[in-house]
XYZ file of C-alpha atoms in Angstrom:
583
model
C 61.007 102.585 -44.508
C 58.571 105.338 -43.564
C 56.100 104.048 -46.153
C 56.478 100.558 -44.690
C 55.779 101.858 -41.167
C 52.810 103.908 -42.282
C 51.484 100.881 -44.169
C 51.756 98.737 -41.014
C 50.092 101.504 -39.011
C 47.227 101.714 -41.495
C 46.776 97.941 -41.393
C 46.772 97.995 -37.584
C 44.202 100.762 -37.421
C 42.023 99.055 -39.980
C 41.864 95.916 -37.836
C 40.830 97.819 -34.708
C 37.225 97.285 -33.705
C 35.183 100.360 -34.493
C 31.681 101.167 -33.312
C 29.192 100.271 -35.975
C 26.241 102.241 -37.207
C 24.589 99.637 -39.427
C 22.656 97.980 -36.587
C 18.934 98.788 -36.775
C 17.757 99.337 -33.212
C 14.122 98.849 -32.304
C 12.435 101.048 -29.709
C 9.170 99.363 -28.612
C 8.241 102.424 -26.549
C 7.295 104.126 -29.817
C 4.634 101.501 -30.469
C 1.073 101.699 -29.154
C 0.333 100.128 -25.791
C -1.738 97.437 -27.540
C 1.290 96.412 -29.573
C 3.565 96.409 -26.536
C 1.251 94.124 -24.556
C 0.808 91.836 -27.554
C -2.882 92.014 -28.487
C -2.855 94.091 -31.689
C -2.308 92.706 -35.159
C 0.837 94.821 -35.415
C 2.342 93.086 -32.368
C 2.718 89.805 -34.273
C 4.950 91.346 -36.923
C 8.695 90.737 -36.746
C 10.676 93.178 -34.586
C 12.899 95.113 -37.036
C 15.970 94.891 -34.800
C 17.308 94.274 -31.298
C 16.098 96.253 -28.310
C 19.149 97.940 -26.802
C 19.386 99.857 -23.528
C 22.965 101.024 -23.213
C 22.709 101.955 -19.567
C 21.799 98.358 -18.693
C 24.149 96.551 -21.037
C 27.216 98.633 -20.347
C 26.485 99.417 -16.685
C 26.956 103.109 -17.432
C 30.379 102.684 -19.075
C 31.495 103.589 -22.588
C 34.135 101.066 -23.643
C 34.350 101.753 -27.368
C 36.714 98.825 -27.821
C 33.957 96.446 -26.650
C 30.896 98.231 -28.012
C 31.088 96.501 -31.399
C 30.901 93.054 -29.776
C 28.117 94.143 -27.464
C 25.971 95.628 -30.202
C 26.357 92.603 -32.436
C 25.373 90.093 -29.743
C 22.465 91.923 -28.078
C 19.502 89.502 -28.112
C 16.189 90.385 -29.693
C 14.286 89.599 -26.489
C 13.569 92.849 -24.600
C 14.385 93.379 -20.919
C 10.895 93.340 -19.408
C 11.375 91.426 -16.149
C 11.779 93.551 -13.030
C 13.721 92.874 -9.862
C 10.687 91.590 -7.936
C 9.917 89.170 -10.761
C 13.412 87.654 -10.668
C 13.379 87.365 -6.872
C 10.076 85.493 -6.782
C 10.982 83.273 -9.725
C 14.080 82.267 -7.762
C 12.284 81.762 -4.446
C 8.961 80.226 -5.429
C 8.984 79.605 -9.160
C 9.698 75.873 -9.008
C 7.470 75.064 -6.018
C 4.827 72.750 -7.434
C 3.516 69.203 -7.379
C 6.963 67.855 -6.500
C 6.675 69.432 -3.052
C 2.914 69.451 -2.499
C 2.148 65.927 -3.811
C 5.416 64.127 -4.690
C 6.698 64.287 -1.122
C 3.872 61.964 -0.072
C 5.087 59.136 -2.309
C 8.674 59.869 -1.270
C 7.715 59.539 2.407
C 6.082 56.168 1.714
C 9.187 54.982 -0.170
C 12.010 56.288 1.986
C 10.505 57.130 5.363
C 11.016 60.486 7.153
C 14.785 60.040 7.569
C 15.256 58.861 3.966
C 13.319 61.870 2.673
C 15.410 64.301 4.702
C 18.694 62.727 3.573
C 17.658 62.881 -0.090
C 16.383 66.463 0.040
C 19.369 67.773 2.007
C 21.853 66.193 -0.420
C 19.901 67.385 -3.460
C 19.529 70.795 -1.852
C 23.287 71.044 -1.351
C 23.818 70.020 -4.964
C 21.284 72.576 -6.188
C 22.808 75.325 -4.071
C 26.154 74.808 -5.806
C 24.487 74.520 -9.209
C 22.619 77.807 -8.772
C 25.740 79.556 -7.537
C 27.655 78.354 -10.621
C 24.805 79.369 -12.917
C 24.603 82.785 -11.283
C 28.318 83.431 -11.741
C 28.185 82.609 -15.453
C 24.805 84.238 -16.143
C 25.981 87.575 -14.756
C 29.109 87.510 -16.909
C 27.258 86.148 -19.956
C 23.504 86.904 -19.829
C 23.048 85.370 -23.290
C 19.916 84.037 -24.937
C 19.122 80.462 -23.977
C 20.720 80.561 -20.538
C 22.494 77.376 -19.509
C 22.158 75.794 -22.985
C 24.322 78.511 -24.486
C 26.854 78.123 -21.670
C 27.119 74.370 -22.331
C 27.510 75.137 -26.008
C 30.357 77.554 -25.306
C 32.294 75.954 -22.442
C 31.737 72.222 -23.003
C 31.001 71.031 -26.514
C 28.690 72.166 -29.310
C 27.325 68.657 -29.764
C 26.592 68.425 -26.040
C 25.084 71.920 -26.149
C 22.835 70.758 -29.000
C 21.799 67.724 -26.940
C 21.128 69.788 -23.816
C 19.164 72.419 -25.722
C 16.840 69.955 -27.436
C 16.580 67.789 -24.327
C 15.466 70.852 -22.367
C 12.938 71.868 -25.032
C 11.524 68.340 -25.091
C 11.398 68.242 -21.295
C 9.192 71.310 -21.044
C 7.117 70.400 -24.110
C 6.201 67.133 -22.359
C 5.691 68.716 -18.936
C 3.083 71.140 -20.344
C 0.323 68.561 -21.057
C 1.247 66.667 -17.890
C 0.657 69.793 -15.781
C -2.643 70.558 -17.542
C -3.829 67.024 -16.801
C -2.671 67.308 -13.182
C -4.620 70.567 -12.828
C -7.777 68.885 -14.129
C -7.237 66.069 -11.643
C -6.802 68.538 -8.789
C -10.291 69.964 -9.357
C -11.702 66.513 -8.589
C -10.977 67.313 -4.928
C -14.189 69.396 -5.121
C -16.090 68.039 -8.139
C -15.639 64.650 -9.732
C -18.887 64.698 -11.716
C -17.586 66.994 -14.482
C -15.832 65.594 -17.535
C -12.076 66.257 -17.203
C -12.061 67.503 -20.818
C -13.843 70.647 -19.606
C -11.126 71.486 -17.100
C -8.355 70.555 -19.532
C -9.808 73.065 -22.005
C -10.170 75.792 -19.368
C -6.627 75.417 -18.037
C -5.128 75.138 -21.512
C -6.829 78.390 -22.563
C -5.581 80.084 -19.389
C -1.974 79.181 -20.230
C -2.455 80.375 -23.822
C -3.848 83.741 -22.649
C -0.969 84.332 -20.205
C 1.484 83.385 -22.943
C -0.206 85.790 -25.367
C 0.770 88.747 -23.179
C 4.431 87.712 -23.286
C 7.254 88.089 -20.795
C 5.635 90.661 -18.527
C 2.578 88.421 -18.043
C 4.870 85.498 -17.180
C 6.688 87.701 -14.654
C 3.480 88.895 -13.007
C 1.963 85.417 -12.918
C 5.128 84.019 -11.323
C 5.291 86.863 -8.803
C 1.742 86.524 -7.484
C 1.578 82.716 -7.629
C 4.917 82.531 -5.778
C 3.600 84.911 -3.125
C 0.624 82.600 -2.558
C 2.785 79.451 -2.475
C 5.241 80.974 -0.001
C 2.439 82.253 2.222
C 0.727 78.849 2.361
C 3.949 76.901 2.993
C 5.009 79.251 5.804
C 1.485 79.040 7.246
C 1.695 75.242 7.082
C 5.033 75.292 8.921
C 3.683 77.389 11.806
C 0.483 75.352 12.123
C 2.469 72.093 11.976
C 4.706 73.285 14.804
C 1.630 73.829 16.968
C 0.203 70.409 16.082
C 3.462 68.549 16.739
C 3.337 70.047 20.231
C -0.263 68.827 20.658
C -2.012 72.140 20.122
C -4.368 71.006 17.365
C -8.183 71.194 17.542
C -9.738 68.834 20.102
C -11.727 66.986 17.423
C -8.626 66.311 15.323
C -5.766 63.802 15.497
C -3.198 66.281 16.791
C -4.791 67.409 20.056
C -2.127 65.498 22.022
C 1.646 65.733 21.887
C 3.023 64.038 18.760
C 6.765 64.740 18.892
C 8.827 61.998 17.273
C 6.163 59.306 17.644
C 6.208 58.227 13.987
C 10.005 58.157 13.834
C 9.844 55.323 16.415
C 6.777 53.562 15.069
C 6.699 52.636 12.183
C 10.283 53.998 12.035
C 12.653 56.431 10.353
C 13.363 54.389 7.200
C 10.740 52.693 5.067
C 12.832 50.463 2.817
C 16.370 50.847 4.103
C 19.092 51.810 1.629
C 16.860 51.089 -1.363
C 14.241 53.443 0.000
C 16.740 56.314 0.253
C 17.945 55.643 -3.315
C 14.346 55.566 -4.503
C 13.491 59.114 -3.425
C 16.465 60.954 -4.948
C 14.765 61.446 -8.312
C 11.573 62.650 -6.588
C 13.690 65.183 -4.717
C 15.279 66.305 -7.985
C 11.849 66.606 -9.629
C 10.629 68.820 -6.767
C 13.488 71.255 -7.495
C 12.994 71.152 -11.282
C 12.665 74.580 -12.884
C 15.081 76.337 -10.529
C 17.385 77.001 -13.486
C 14.647 79.052 -15.221
C 15.947 82.120 -13.383
C 19.118 81.821 -15.481
C 17.035 81.969 -18.660
C 15.020 84.888 -17.287
C 18.246 86.846 -16.680
C 18.406 87.535 -20.429
C 15.098 89.381 -20.242
C 15.840 91.403 -17.111
C 17.508 94.790 -16.968
C 20.937 94.873 -15.330
C 21.325 91.182 -14.379
C 24.660 92.039 -12.744
C 22.800 93.832 -9.963
C 19.678 91.670 -9.738
C 20.869 88.123 -10.336
C 23.047 87.819 -7.175
C 20.020 88.542 -4.981
C 17.913 86.006 -6.858
C 20.595 83.330 -6.609
C 21.110 83.922 -2.877
C 17.394 83.450 -2.251
C 17.710 79.873 -3.518
C 19.447 78.929 -0.253
C 16.508 80.160 1.810
C 13.993 78.370 -0.415
C 15.859 75.081 -0.018
C 16.329 75.506 3.727
C 12.977 76.918 4.827
C 10.467 75.853 2.220
C 11.636 72.306 1.557
C 13.673 71.027 4.508
C 11.509 72.490 7.294
C 8.274 71.422 5.560
C 9.576 67.867 5.190
C 10.605 67.705 8.854
C 7.033 68.452 9.939
C 5.478 66.134 7.342
C 7.659 63.284 8.666
C 6.609 64.098 12.236
C 2.855 64.272 11.530
C 2.302 61.399 9.052
C 3.600 57.811 9.377
C 5.247 56.515 6.212
C 2.795 53.576 6.065
C -0.255 55.830 5.867
C -2.662 54.433 3.275
C -3.242 57.802 1.598
C 0.419 58.381 0.723
C 1.689 57.638 -2.747
C -1.295 58.660 -4.871
C -1.243 61.274 -7.623
C -4.278 63.406 -6.733
C -4.603 66.337 -4.363
C -6.197 64.087 -1.735
C -2.850 62.328 -1.457
C -0.909 65.509 -0.747
C 0.709 65.300 2.706
C -0.159 68.982 3.176
C -3.862 68.238 2.606
C -3.724 65.054 4.700
C -2.306 66.926 7.713
C -4.912 69.704 7.571
C -7.803 67.312 7.025
C -6.830 65.082 9.951
C -6.266 68.082 12.153
C -9.873 69.078 11.570
C -8.899 72.190 9.633
C -10.980 71.532 6.536
C -10.915 75.154 5.386
C -7.123 75.171 5.260
C -7.197 71.896 3.331
C -9.218 73.711 0.656
C -6.748 76.620 0.697
C -3.845 74.221 0.190
C -5.670 72.542 -2.688
C -6.223 75.932 -4.328
C -2.501 76.590 -3.889
C -1.675 73.236 -5.487
C -3.846 74.181 -8.455
C -2.140 77.573 -8.759
C 1.281 75.914 -8.469
C 0.446 73.464 -11.239
C -0.697 76.247 -13.555
C 2.417 78.239 -12.692
C 4.622 75.336 -13.789
C 2.522 75.080 -16.965
C 3.186 78.726 -17.815
C 6.875 78.266 -16.984
C 6.953 75.285 -19.356
C 5.986 77.500 -22.271
C 8.369 80.270 -21.197
C 11.465 78.100 -20.620
C 10.854 75.814 -23.584
C 10.194 78.641 -26.053
C 13.210 80.724 -24.942
C 15.545 77.748 -25.270
C 14.108 76.874 -28.684
C 14.523 80.513 -29.720
C 18.208 80.343 -28.714
C 18.622 77.114 -30.691
C 17.175 78.903 -33.704
C 19.548 81.846 -33.236
C 22.555 79.511 -33.033
C 21.536 77.516 -36.107
C 20.678 74.362 -34.139
C 16.993 74.614 -35.023
C 15.083 76.011 -38.026
C 15.581 79.782 -38.317
C 11.853 80.369 -38.014
C 12.214 79.738 -34.272
C 14.500 82.789 -34.004
C 11.538 84.996 -34.994
C 10.729 87.623 -32.342
C 7.676 89.837 -32.763
C 7.147 93.454 -31.727
C 5.742 92.400 -28.353
C 9.048 90.672 -27.562
C 7.681 87.131 -27.922
C 9.632 84.365 -29.664
C 6.445 83.743 -31.598
C 6.965 80.493 -33.501
C 8.991 78.930 -30.696
C 6.057 79.663 -28.371
C 3.556 78.218 -30.846
C 5.677 75.055 -31.113
C 5.663 74.453 -27.336
C 1.942 75.298 -27.031
C 1.187 72.750 -29.753
C 1.996 70.002 -27.224
C -0.768 71.141 -24.843
C -3.650 69.226 -26.553
C -1.830 65.957 -25.771
C -3.498 66.404 -22.367
C -6.743 65.084 -23.908
C -5.077 61.671 -24.306
C -5.794 61.046 -20.626
C -9.463 60.661 -21.559
C -8.761 57.476 -23.522
C -8.589 54.031 -21.980
C -4.803 53.882 -22.503
C -4.220 57.479 -21.455
C -2.428 56.524 -18.254
C 0.110 54.407 -20.117
C 0.814 57.192 -22.613
C 1.410 59.669 -19.820
C 3.706 57.276 -17.986
C 5.961 57.219 -21.048
C 5.732 60.997 -21.474
C 6.751 61.422 -17.847
C 9.651 59.029 -18.470
C 10.932 61.348 -21.200
C 11.313 64.189 -18.722
C 12.240 62.103 -15.664
C 16.030 62.477 -15.649
C 16.278 65.493 -17.965
C 16.667 67.922 -15.086
C 19.648 65.994 -13.723
C 21.457 66.200 -17.066
C 20.734 69.933 -17.153
C 22.228 70.508 -13.696
C 25.247 68.319 -14.449
C 25.916 70.426 -17.545
C 25.751 73.665 -15.544
C 28.322 72.367 -13.046
C 30.662 71.096 -15.757
C 30.309 74.345 -17.726
C 31.339 76.299 -14.619
C 34.395 74.073 -14.089
C 35.449 74.594 -17.715
C 34.734 78.331 -17.534
C 37.011 78.766 -14.527
C 39.711 76.687 -16.216
C 39.556 78.761 -19.420
C 39.455 81.966 -17.365
C 42.709 81.041 -15.604
C 44.486 79.672 -18.683
C 43.737 82.836 -20.659
C 45.368 84.997 -18.007
C 42.355 86.305 -16.109
C 42.022 86.718 -12.363
C 39.072 85.469 -10.291
C 38.900 89.033 -8.944
C 37.532 90.101 -12.369
C 34.383 88.040 -11.735
C 31.776 90.277 -10.015
C 29.723 87.453 -8.487
C 31.648 84.325 -7.513
C 30.096 80.961 -6.661
C 30.185 80.507 -2.879
C 32.217 77.274 -2.955
C 33.915 77.922 -6.286
C 35.112 75.047 -8.452
C 35.067 72.493 -5.569
C 31.365 73.276 -5.141
C 30.701 72.545 -8.816
C 32.668 69.305 -8.602
C 30.671 68.222 -5.538
C 27.417 69.105 -7.327
C 28.432 67.116 -10.402
C 29.538 64.085 -8.364
C 26.260 64.077 -6.406
C 24.308 64.068 -9.675
C 26.351 61.113 -10.953
C 25.640 59.254 -7.699
C 21.912 59.981 -8.063
C 21.962 58.635 -11.627
C 23.678 55.462 -10.350
C 21.124 55.135 -7.548
C 18.255 55.550 -10.005
C 19.800 52.919 -12.296
C 20.038 50.540 -9.334
C 16.397 51.100 -8.340
C 15.217 50.830 -11.956
C 17.016 47.499 -12.311
C 16.027 46.143 -8.895
C 12.755 47.901 -7.926
C 11.593 48.126 -4.318
C 9.290 45.268 -3.402
C 9.310 43.735 -6.878
C 11.257 41.756 -9.432
C 13.178 43.261 -12.389
C 10.778 44.634 -15.006
C 12.130 45.802 -18.410
C 9.219 48.192 -18.964
C 9.652 49.813 -15.549
C 13.394 50.086 -16.169
C 12.978 51.944 -19.456
C 10.341 54.217 -17.931
C 12.861 55.171 -15.255
C 15.821 55.634 -17.602
C 14.296 56.632 -20.940
C 15.764 60.154 -20.765
C 19.312 58.760 -20.975
C 19.089 57.241 -24.488
C 17.209 60.376 -25.620
C 20.146 62.570 -24.561
C 22.620 60.194 -26.204
C 20.572 60.311 -29.422
C 20.587 64.129 -29.457
C 24.329 64.191 -28.755
C 25.087 61.844 -31.657
C 22.763 63.831 -33.924
C 24.536 67.064 -32.941
C 27.962 65.569 -33.574
C 26.987 64.090 -36.947
C 25.504 67.445 -37.969
C 28.214 69.827 -36.756
C 31.285 67.547 -36.690
C 32.920 69.626 -33.943
C 34.979 68.443 -31.004
C 35.374 70.137 -27.579
C 37.730 73.130 -27.512
C 40.779 73.277 -25.301
C 40.769 75.828 -22.468
C 42.860 78.389 -24.364
C 40.491 78.157 -27.371
C 37.242 78.851 -25.496
C 35.619 82.175 -26.415
C 35.463 84.375 -23.299
C 34.574 87.593 -25.130
C 31.337 87.095 -27.061
C 28.333 87.853 -24.885
C 30.409 89.144 -21.982
C 28.664 92.062 -20.279
C 31.049 92.848 -17.378
C 34.310 94.542 -18.307
C 35.365 95.972 -14.947
C 38.984 95.399 -14.023
C 40.060 93.442 -10.946
C 41.178 96.718 -9.339
C 37.762 98.318 -9.820
C 35.900 95.316 -8.441
C 38.281 94.993 -5.489
C 37.711 98.657 -4.651
C 33.978 97.958 -4.661
C 34.505 94.970 -2.336
C 36.731 97.053 -0.061
C 33.979 99.674 0.256
C 31.523 96.935 1.233
C 33.895 95.626 3.942
C 33.923 99.094 5.525
C 30.152 99.177 5.884
C 28.353 98.177 9.142
C 28.163 94.493 10.043
C 24.400 94.230 9.510
C 24.784 95.628 5.981
C 27.533 93.132 5.184
C 25.485 90.231 6.556
C 22.408 91.313 4.610
C 24.436 91.638 1.407
C 26.042 88.232 1.919
C 22.847 86.274 2.547
C 20.248 88.315 0.668
């Protein structure tokens, strides 16, 4: 009997998780500075192991029972992004042509009221999406961001589809942004062959990419600072001009008020017009989810991610909604310059030019150029990190899991950069047609991404409850919880229906099969990837009690510990509590 008991005891102890010592850790600080910044020959060699900072990963705790899992799942990508990088990526990272140029076409299609309705609804949806992503990213800051969360909480086939759809989205956006940048320069010089500017901007993106994550972080920080400065400046100047305080030689020297809401009116094309601008609104917010991917490469995401996620609310409210209010007040929706694709057709440029503030029009055009290049750099970053995660998970060739000593997913980055020369296609006679189809590939991709984030959050909360966990164990909780994710998902479905309606019955035209497929091409692409993933892996969605809630988890505080922390916050002064809640 004693032997039996001791045998059981030995078996039990042998199954306990023990800290391992066979993991080869890599300390990049021991390399030369040239290797760390990625410009030496040595920097391109494979990193011999994961970079591990125990104080960040464990938040200062020493849970031996969880250390084995943590060590085994630490990603190879080092934690190079700082707090200021994450904050600015969240606030200004996705501000680009969607806001500066796309809002002009949206105003012509939907009118000032239609634009506001679309952006407010999409902003509410995005707020809930970012809150859900923040909650999961803090608990599971795993490589690949939202793709990995879809893979875990929804379905591996759907995760495969979302991962490759996201990679394809950014691979296509890269040459589109390079071409847009070349077109923006025509605001000043239209006598230079666009191939020159395409080459210059492509090399710029390659150089920033060469320096890796830290260069991406710095580029995003400073470009976001410029974008935020110019948008806030535009808001203040627009307020003065709406009140009639513009220069005497401009169009806004007399009170404007709500003149253009009365004539030509608040809505351009009625209900159809409102439906027609939803996708433009979604496109203007595209890239917001990149902050979830960046969380993997930032130290202590538990502390830094909540601040970044909260800043999304202020970006939606101040940068987008307030800007659109003034654009609708200062430009009638039937203005002949609205709806074009160049910088001259930007409502921001139109307002400054007509106000007689030519210098500010040039500043805004410079900002548009910087914004376009920023999105180009983000394309390489987001696409390569997602492809790297696909390689790690076995959903892409293993070569894409290669990480060099500078912390770059080298071959994944090369793969995305290889799409950049497609920008030269615009020089051919059929270049416009090719780019229309490329744009169609990425048109609805962002909506599928956001829908997946909301559904993943709903499934995560369900699995969390079924497996006996309390919501109090979650350090950062989505503001509106599961109902917020459901509302976000339903809004996305409604937008997809609206886009289908407009694609089938276009505004001011008859049904056109080519136009329909250009509007909805992303849908069959996602379906194709889903079927391919299912045929390859042959796996079905897991039930709530089967979902893995352990692997990749980085927060192991108990509900009691987190509630004590919340209780301490409630005892602090009101201004501290308000600041913590909103910032």
